[in-house]
mmCIF file of C-alpha atoms in Angstrom:
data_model
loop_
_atom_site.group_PDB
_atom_site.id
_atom_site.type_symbol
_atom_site.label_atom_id
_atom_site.label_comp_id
_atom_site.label_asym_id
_atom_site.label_seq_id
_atom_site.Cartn_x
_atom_site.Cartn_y
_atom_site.Cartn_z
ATOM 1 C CA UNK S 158 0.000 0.000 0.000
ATOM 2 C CA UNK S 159 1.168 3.218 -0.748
ATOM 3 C CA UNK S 160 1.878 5.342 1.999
ATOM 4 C CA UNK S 161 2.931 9.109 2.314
ATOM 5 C CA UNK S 162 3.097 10.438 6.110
ATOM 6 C CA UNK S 163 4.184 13.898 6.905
ATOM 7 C CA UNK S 164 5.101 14.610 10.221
ATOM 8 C CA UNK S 165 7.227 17.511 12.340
ATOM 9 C CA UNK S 166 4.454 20.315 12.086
ATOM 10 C CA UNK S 167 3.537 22.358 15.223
ATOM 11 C CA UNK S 168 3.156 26.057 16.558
ATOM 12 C CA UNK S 169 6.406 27.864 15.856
ATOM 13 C CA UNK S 170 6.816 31.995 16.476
ATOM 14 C CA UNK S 171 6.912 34.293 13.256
ATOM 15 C CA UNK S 172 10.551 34.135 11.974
ATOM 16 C CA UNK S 173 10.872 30.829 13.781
ATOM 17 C CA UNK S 174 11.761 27.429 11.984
ATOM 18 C CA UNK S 175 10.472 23.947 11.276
ATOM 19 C CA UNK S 176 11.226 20.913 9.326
ATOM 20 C CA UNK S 177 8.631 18.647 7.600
ATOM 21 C CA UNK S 178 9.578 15.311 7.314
ATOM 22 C CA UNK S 179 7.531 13.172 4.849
ATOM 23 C CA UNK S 180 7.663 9.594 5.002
ATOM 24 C CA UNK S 181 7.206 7.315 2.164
ATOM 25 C CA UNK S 182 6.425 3.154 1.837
ATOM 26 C CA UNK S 183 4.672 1.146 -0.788
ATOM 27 C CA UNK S 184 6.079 2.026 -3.435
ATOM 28 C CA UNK S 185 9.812 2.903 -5.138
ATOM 29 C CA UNK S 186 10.231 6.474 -3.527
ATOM 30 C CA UNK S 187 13.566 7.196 -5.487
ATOM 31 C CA UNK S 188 11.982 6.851 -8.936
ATOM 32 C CA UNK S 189 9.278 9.932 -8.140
ATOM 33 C CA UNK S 190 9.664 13.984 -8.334
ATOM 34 C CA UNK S 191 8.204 14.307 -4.755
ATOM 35 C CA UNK S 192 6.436 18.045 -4.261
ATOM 36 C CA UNK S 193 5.411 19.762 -1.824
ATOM 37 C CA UNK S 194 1.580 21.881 -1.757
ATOM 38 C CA UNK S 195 0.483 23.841 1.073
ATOM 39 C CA UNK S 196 -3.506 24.877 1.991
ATOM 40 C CA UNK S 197 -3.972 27.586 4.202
ATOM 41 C CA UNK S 198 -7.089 27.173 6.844
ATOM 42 C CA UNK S 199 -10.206 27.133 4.325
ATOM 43 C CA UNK S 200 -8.275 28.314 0.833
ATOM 44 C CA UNK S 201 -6.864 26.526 -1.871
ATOM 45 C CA UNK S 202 -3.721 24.757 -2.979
ATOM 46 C CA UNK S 203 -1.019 26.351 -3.975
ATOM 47 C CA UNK S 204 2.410 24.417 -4.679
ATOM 48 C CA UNK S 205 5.883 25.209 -2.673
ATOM 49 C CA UNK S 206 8.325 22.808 -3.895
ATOM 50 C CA UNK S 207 9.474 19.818 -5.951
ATOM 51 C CA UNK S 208 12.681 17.818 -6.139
ATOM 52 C CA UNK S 209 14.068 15.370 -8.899
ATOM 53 C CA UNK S 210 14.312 11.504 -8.233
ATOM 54 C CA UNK S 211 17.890 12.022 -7.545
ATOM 55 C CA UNK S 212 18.119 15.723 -5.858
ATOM 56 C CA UNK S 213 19.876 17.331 -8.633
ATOM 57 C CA UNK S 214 16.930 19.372 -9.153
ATOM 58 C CA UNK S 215 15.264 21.683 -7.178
ATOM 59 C CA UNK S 216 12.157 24.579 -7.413
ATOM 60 C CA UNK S 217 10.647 26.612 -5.391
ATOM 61 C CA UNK S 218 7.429 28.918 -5.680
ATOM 62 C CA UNK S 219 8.887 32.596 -5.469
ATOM 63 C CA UNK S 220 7.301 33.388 -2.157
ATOM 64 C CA UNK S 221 9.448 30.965 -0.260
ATOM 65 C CA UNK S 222 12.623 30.791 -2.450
ATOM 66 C CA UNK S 223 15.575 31.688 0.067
ATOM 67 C CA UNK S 224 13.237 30.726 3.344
ATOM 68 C CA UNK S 225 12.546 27.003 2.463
ATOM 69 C CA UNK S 226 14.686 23.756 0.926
ATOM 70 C CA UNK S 227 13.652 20.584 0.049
ATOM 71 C CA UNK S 228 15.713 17.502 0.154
ATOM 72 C CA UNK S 229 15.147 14.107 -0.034
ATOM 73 C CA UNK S 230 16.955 11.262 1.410
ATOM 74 C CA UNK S 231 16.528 8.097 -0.677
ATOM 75 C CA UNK S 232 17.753 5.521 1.684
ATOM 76 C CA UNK S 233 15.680 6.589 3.802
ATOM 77 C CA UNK S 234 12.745 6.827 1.862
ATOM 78 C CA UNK S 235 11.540 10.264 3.275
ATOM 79 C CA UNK S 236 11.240 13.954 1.920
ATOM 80 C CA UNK S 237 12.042 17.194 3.879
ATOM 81 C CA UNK S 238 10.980 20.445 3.957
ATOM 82 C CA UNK S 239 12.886 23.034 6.028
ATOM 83 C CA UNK S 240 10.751 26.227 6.483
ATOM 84 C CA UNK S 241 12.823 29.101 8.064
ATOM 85 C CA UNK S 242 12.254 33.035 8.525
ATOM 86 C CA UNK S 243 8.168 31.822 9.199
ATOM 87 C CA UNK S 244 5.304 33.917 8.265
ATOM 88 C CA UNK S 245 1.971 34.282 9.283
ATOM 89 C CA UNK S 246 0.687 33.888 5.902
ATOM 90 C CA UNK S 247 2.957 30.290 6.071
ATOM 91 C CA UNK S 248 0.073 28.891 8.488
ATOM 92 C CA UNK S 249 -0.842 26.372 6.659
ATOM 93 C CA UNK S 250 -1.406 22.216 6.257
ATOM 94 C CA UNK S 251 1.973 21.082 4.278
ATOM 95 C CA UNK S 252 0.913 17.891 1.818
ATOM 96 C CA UNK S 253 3.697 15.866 0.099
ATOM 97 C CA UNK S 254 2.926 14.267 -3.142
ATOM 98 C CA UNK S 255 4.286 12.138 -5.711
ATOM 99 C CA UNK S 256 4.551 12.703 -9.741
ATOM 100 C CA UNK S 257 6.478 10.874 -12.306
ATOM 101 C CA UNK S 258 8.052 13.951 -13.484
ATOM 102 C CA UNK S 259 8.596 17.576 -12.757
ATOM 103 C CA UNK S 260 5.303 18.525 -14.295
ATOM 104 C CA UNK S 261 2.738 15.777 -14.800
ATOM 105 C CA UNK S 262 -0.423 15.347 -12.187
ATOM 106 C CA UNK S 263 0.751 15.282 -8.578
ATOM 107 C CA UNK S 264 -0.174 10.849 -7.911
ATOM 108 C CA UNK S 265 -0.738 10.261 -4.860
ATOM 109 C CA UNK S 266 -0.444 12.582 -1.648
ATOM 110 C CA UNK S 267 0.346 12.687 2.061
ATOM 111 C CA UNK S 268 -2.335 13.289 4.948
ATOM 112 C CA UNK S 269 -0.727 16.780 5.468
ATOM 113 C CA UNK S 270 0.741 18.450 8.423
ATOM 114 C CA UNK S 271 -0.188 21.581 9.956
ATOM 115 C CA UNK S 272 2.271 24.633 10.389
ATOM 116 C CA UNK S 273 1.061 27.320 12.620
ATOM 117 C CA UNK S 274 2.951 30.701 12.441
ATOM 118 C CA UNK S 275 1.441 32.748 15.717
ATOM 119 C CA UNK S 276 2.913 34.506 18.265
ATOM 120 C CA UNK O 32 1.744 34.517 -13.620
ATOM 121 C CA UNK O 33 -0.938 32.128 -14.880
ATOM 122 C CA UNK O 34 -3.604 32.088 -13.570
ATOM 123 C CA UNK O 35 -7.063 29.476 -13.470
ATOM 124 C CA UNK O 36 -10.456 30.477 -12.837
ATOM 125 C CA UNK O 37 -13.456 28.147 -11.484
ATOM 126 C CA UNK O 38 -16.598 28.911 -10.375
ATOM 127 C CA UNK O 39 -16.841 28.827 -6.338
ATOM 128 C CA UNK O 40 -19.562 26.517 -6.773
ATOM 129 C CA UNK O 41 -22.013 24.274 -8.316
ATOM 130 C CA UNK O 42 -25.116 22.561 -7.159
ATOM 131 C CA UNK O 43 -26.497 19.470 -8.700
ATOM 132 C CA UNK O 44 -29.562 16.646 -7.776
ATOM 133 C CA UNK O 45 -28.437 12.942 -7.584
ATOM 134 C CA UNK O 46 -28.737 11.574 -10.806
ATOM 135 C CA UNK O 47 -28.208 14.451 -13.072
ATOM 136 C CA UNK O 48 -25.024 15.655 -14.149
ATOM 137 C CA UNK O 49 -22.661 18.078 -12.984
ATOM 138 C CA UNK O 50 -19.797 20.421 -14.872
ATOM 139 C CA UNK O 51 -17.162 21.945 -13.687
ATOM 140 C CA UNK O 52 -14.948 24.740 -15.403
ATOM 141 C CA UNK O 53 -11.888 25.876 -15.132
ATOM 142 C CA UNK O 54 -10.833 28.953 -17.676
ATOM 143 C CA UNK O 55 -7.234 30.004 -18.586
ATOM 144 C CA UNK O 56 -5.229 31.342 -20.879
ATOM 145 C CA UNK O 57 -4.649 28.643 -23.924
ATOM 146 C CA UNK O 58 -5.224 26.482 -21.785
ATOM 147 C CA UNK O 59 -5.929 24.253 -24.127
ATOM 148 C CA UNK O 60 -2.098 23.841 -25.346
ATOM 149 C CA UNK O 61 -1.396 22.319 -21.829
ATOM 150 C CA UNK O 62 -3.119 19.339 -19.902
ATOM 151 C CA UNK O 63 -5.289 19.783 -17.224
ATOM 152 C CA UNK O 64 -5.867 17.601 -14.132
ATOM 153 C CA UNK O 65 -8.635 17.504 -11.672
ATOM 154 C CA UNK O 66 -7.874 17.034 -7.606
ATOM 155 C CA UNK O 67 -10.899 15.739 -5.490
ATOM 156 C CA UNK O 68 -10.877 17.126 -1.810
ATOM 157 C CA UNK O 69 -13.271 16.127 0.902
ATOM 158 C CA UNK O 70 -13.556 17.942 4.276
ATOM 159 C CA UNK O 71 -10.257 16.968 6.192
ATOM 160 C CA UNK O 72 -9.065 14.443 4.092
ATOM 161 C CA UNK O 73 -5.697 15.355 1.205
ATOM 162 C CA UNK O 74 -6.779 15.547 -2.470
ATOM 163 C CA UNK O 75 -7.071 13.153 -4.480
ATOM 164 C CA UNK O 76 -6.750 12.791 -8.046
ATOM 165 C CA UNK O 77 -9.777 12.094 -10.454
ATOM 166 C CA UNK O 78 -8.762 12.870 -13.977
ATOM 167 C CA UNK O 79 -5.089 13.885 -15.426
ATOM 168 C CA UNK O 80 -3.700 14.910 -18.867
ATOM 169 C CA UNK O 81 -7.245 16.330 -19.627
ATOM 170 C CA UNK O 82 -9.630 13.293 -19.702
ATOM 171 C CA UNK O 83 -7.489 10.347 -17.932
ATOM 172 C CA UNK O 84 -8.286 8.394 -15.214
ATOM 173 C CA UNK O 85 -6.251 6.578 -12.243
ATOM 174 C CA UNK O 86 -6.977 3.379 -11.062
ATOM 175 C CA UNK O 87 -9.697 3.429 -9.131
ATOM 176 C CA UNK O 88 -11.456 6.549 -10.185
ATOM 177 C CA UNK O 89 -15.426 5.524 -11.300
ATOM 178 C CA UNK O 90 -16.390 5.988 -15.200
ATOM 179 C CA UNK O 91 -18.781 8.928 -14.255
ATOM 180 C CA UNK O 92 -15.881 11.191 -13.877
ATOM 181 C CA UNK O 93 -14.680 12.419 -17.619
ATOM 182 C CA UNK O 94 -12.804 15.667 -19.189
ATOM 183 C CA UNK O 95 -12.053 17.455 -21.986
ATOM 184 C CA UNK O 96 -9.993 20.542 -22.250
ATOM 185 C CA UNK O 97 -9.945 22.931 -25.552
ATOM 186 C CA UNK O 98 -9.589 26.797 -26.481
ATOM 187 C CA UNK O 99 -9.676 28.304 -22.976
ATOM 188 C CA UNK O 100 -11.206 25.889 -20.557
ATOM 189 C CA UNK O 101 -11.330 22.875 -19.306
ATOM 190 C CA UNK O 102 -14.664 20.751 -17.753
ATOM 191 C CA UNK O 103 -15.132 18.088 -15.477
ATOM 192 C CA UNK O 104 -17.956 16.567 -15.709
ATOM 193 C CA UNK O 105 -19.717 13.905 -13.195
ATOM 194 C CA UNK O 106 -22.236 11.888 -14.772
ATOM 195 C CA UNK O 107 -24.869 10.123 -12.231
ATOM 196 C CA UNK O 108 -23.437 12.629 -9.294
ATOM 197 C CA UNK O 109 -23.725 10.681 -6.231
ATOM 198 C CA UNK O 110 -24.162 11.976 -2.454
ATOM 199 C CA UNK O 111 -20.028 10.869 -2.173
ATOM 200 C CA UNK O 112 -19.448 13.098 -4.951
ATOM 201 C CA UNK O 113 -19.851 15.982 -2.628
ATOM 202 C CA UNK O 114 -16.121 17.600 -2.540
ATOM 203 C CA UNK O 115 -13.907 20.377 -3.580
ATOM 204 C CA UNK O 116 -12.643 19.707 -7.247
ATOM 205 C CA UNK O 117 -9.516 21.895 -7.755
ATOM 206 C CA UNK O 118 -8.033 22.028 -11.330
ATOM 207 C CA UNK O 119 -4.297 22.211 -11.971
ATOM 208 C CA UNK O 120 -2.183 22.962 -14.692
ATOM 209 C CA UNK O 121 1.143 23.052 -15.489
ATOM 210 C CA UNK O 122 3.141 26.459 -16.198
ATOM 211 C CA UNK O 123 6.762 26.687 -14.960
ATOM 212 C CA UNK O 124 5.409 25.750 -11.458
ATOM 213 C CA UNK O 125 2.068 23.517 -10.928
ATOM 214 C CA UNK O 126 -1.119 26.262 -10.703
ATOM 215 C CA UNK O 127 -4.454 25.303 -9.212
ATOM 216 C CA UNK O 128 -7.297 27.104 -9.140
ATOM 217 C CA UNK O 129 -9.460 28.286 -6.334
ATOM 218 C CA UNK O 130 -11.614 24.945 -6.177
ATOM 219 C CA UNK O 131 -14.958 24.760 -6.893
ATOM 220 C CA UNK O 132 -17.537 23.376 -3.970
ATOM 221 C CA UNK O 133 -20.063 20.652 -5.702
ATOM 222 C CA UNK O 134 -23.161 20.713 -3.324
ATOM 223 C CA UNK O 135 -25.214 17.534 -4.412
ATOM 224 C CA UNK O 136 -28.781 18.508 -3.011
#
């Protein structure tokens, strides 16, 4: 069974830091682009990040570049997100997905993990 | 940027059929894909590269995409139908749109 679990989400002060760990199973997590998307309480999706199969490749929507950075460790079959400089308008749930490249349909996605920015 | 643009929502009676839009610019020339979101659950996808399926996804669920917009459309919309349906296209960076709330009454 497929499985994408995203975990290391909490309360964190504006300007604080965080790091999302998504954790993958079922399936061969080092032949996947793995993204990240991010829903703020009652919006939409909008998508933060995606990294190549074998982390040579890296993007970033422009309202995060220089405060997040993906990775992925294949070994360990798990994808990060480290969030630094926080925003209120960060506050979100964090979902990792899966796609077989850097642009087709986003598979299969995580349960999510919520980020609140408050002080 | 590019942008997509759904209606916030569309009602429809069990049975009949509902359609979903989602408008951009030549949007057409790139393939669309449809996300299905229920109330605290993650999305899930119903229809890629315009009118594709995944495994799994019922026959009433179908797309097309040409000129400007793209439509799902749910044939025989069931009570479980009742979602979110965010579309998503590809333009240097994935875009959604805003979602669209299907209220089956």
């Amino acid at each position: 069974e497929v499985q994408l679990v995203e975990s290391g989400g909490g309360l964190v002060h504006p300007g604080g830091s965080l790091r999302l760990t998504c954790a993958a199973s079922g399936f061969t997590f080092s032949t996947y682009w793995m993204s990240w998307v991010r829903q703020a309480p009652g919006k939409g999706l909008e998508w933060v990040a995606n990294i190549k199969q074998d982390g040579s490749e890296k993007y970033y929507v422009d309202s995060v570049k220089g405060r997040f950075t993906i990775s992925r460790d294949n070994a360990k079959n798990s994808l990060y997100l480290q969030v630094d400089s926080l925003r209120a308008e960060d506050t979100a749930v964090y979902f990792c997905a899966r796609s077989p490249s850097r642009k087709q349909q986003l598979v299969f996605w995580g349960q999510g993990a919520l980020v609140t920015v408050s002080s | 940027s590019y942008e997509l643009t759904q209606p916030p929502s569309v009602s429809v009676s069990p049975g009949q059929t509902a359609s979903i839009t989602c408008s951009g610019d030549k949007l057409g020339n790139k393939y669309a894909s449809w996300y299905q979101q229920k109330p605290g659950q993650p999305p899930v996808l119903v229809l890629y590269q315009d009118s594709e399926r995944p495994s799994g996804i019922p026959e009433r669920f179908s797309g097309s995409n040409s000129g400007n917009t793209a439509t799902l459309t749910i044939s025989g919309t069931q009570a479980m139908d009742e979602a979110d349906y965010y579309c998503q296209a590809w333009d240097s960076i994935y875009v959604f749109g805003a979602g669209t709330k299907v209220t089956v009454l």
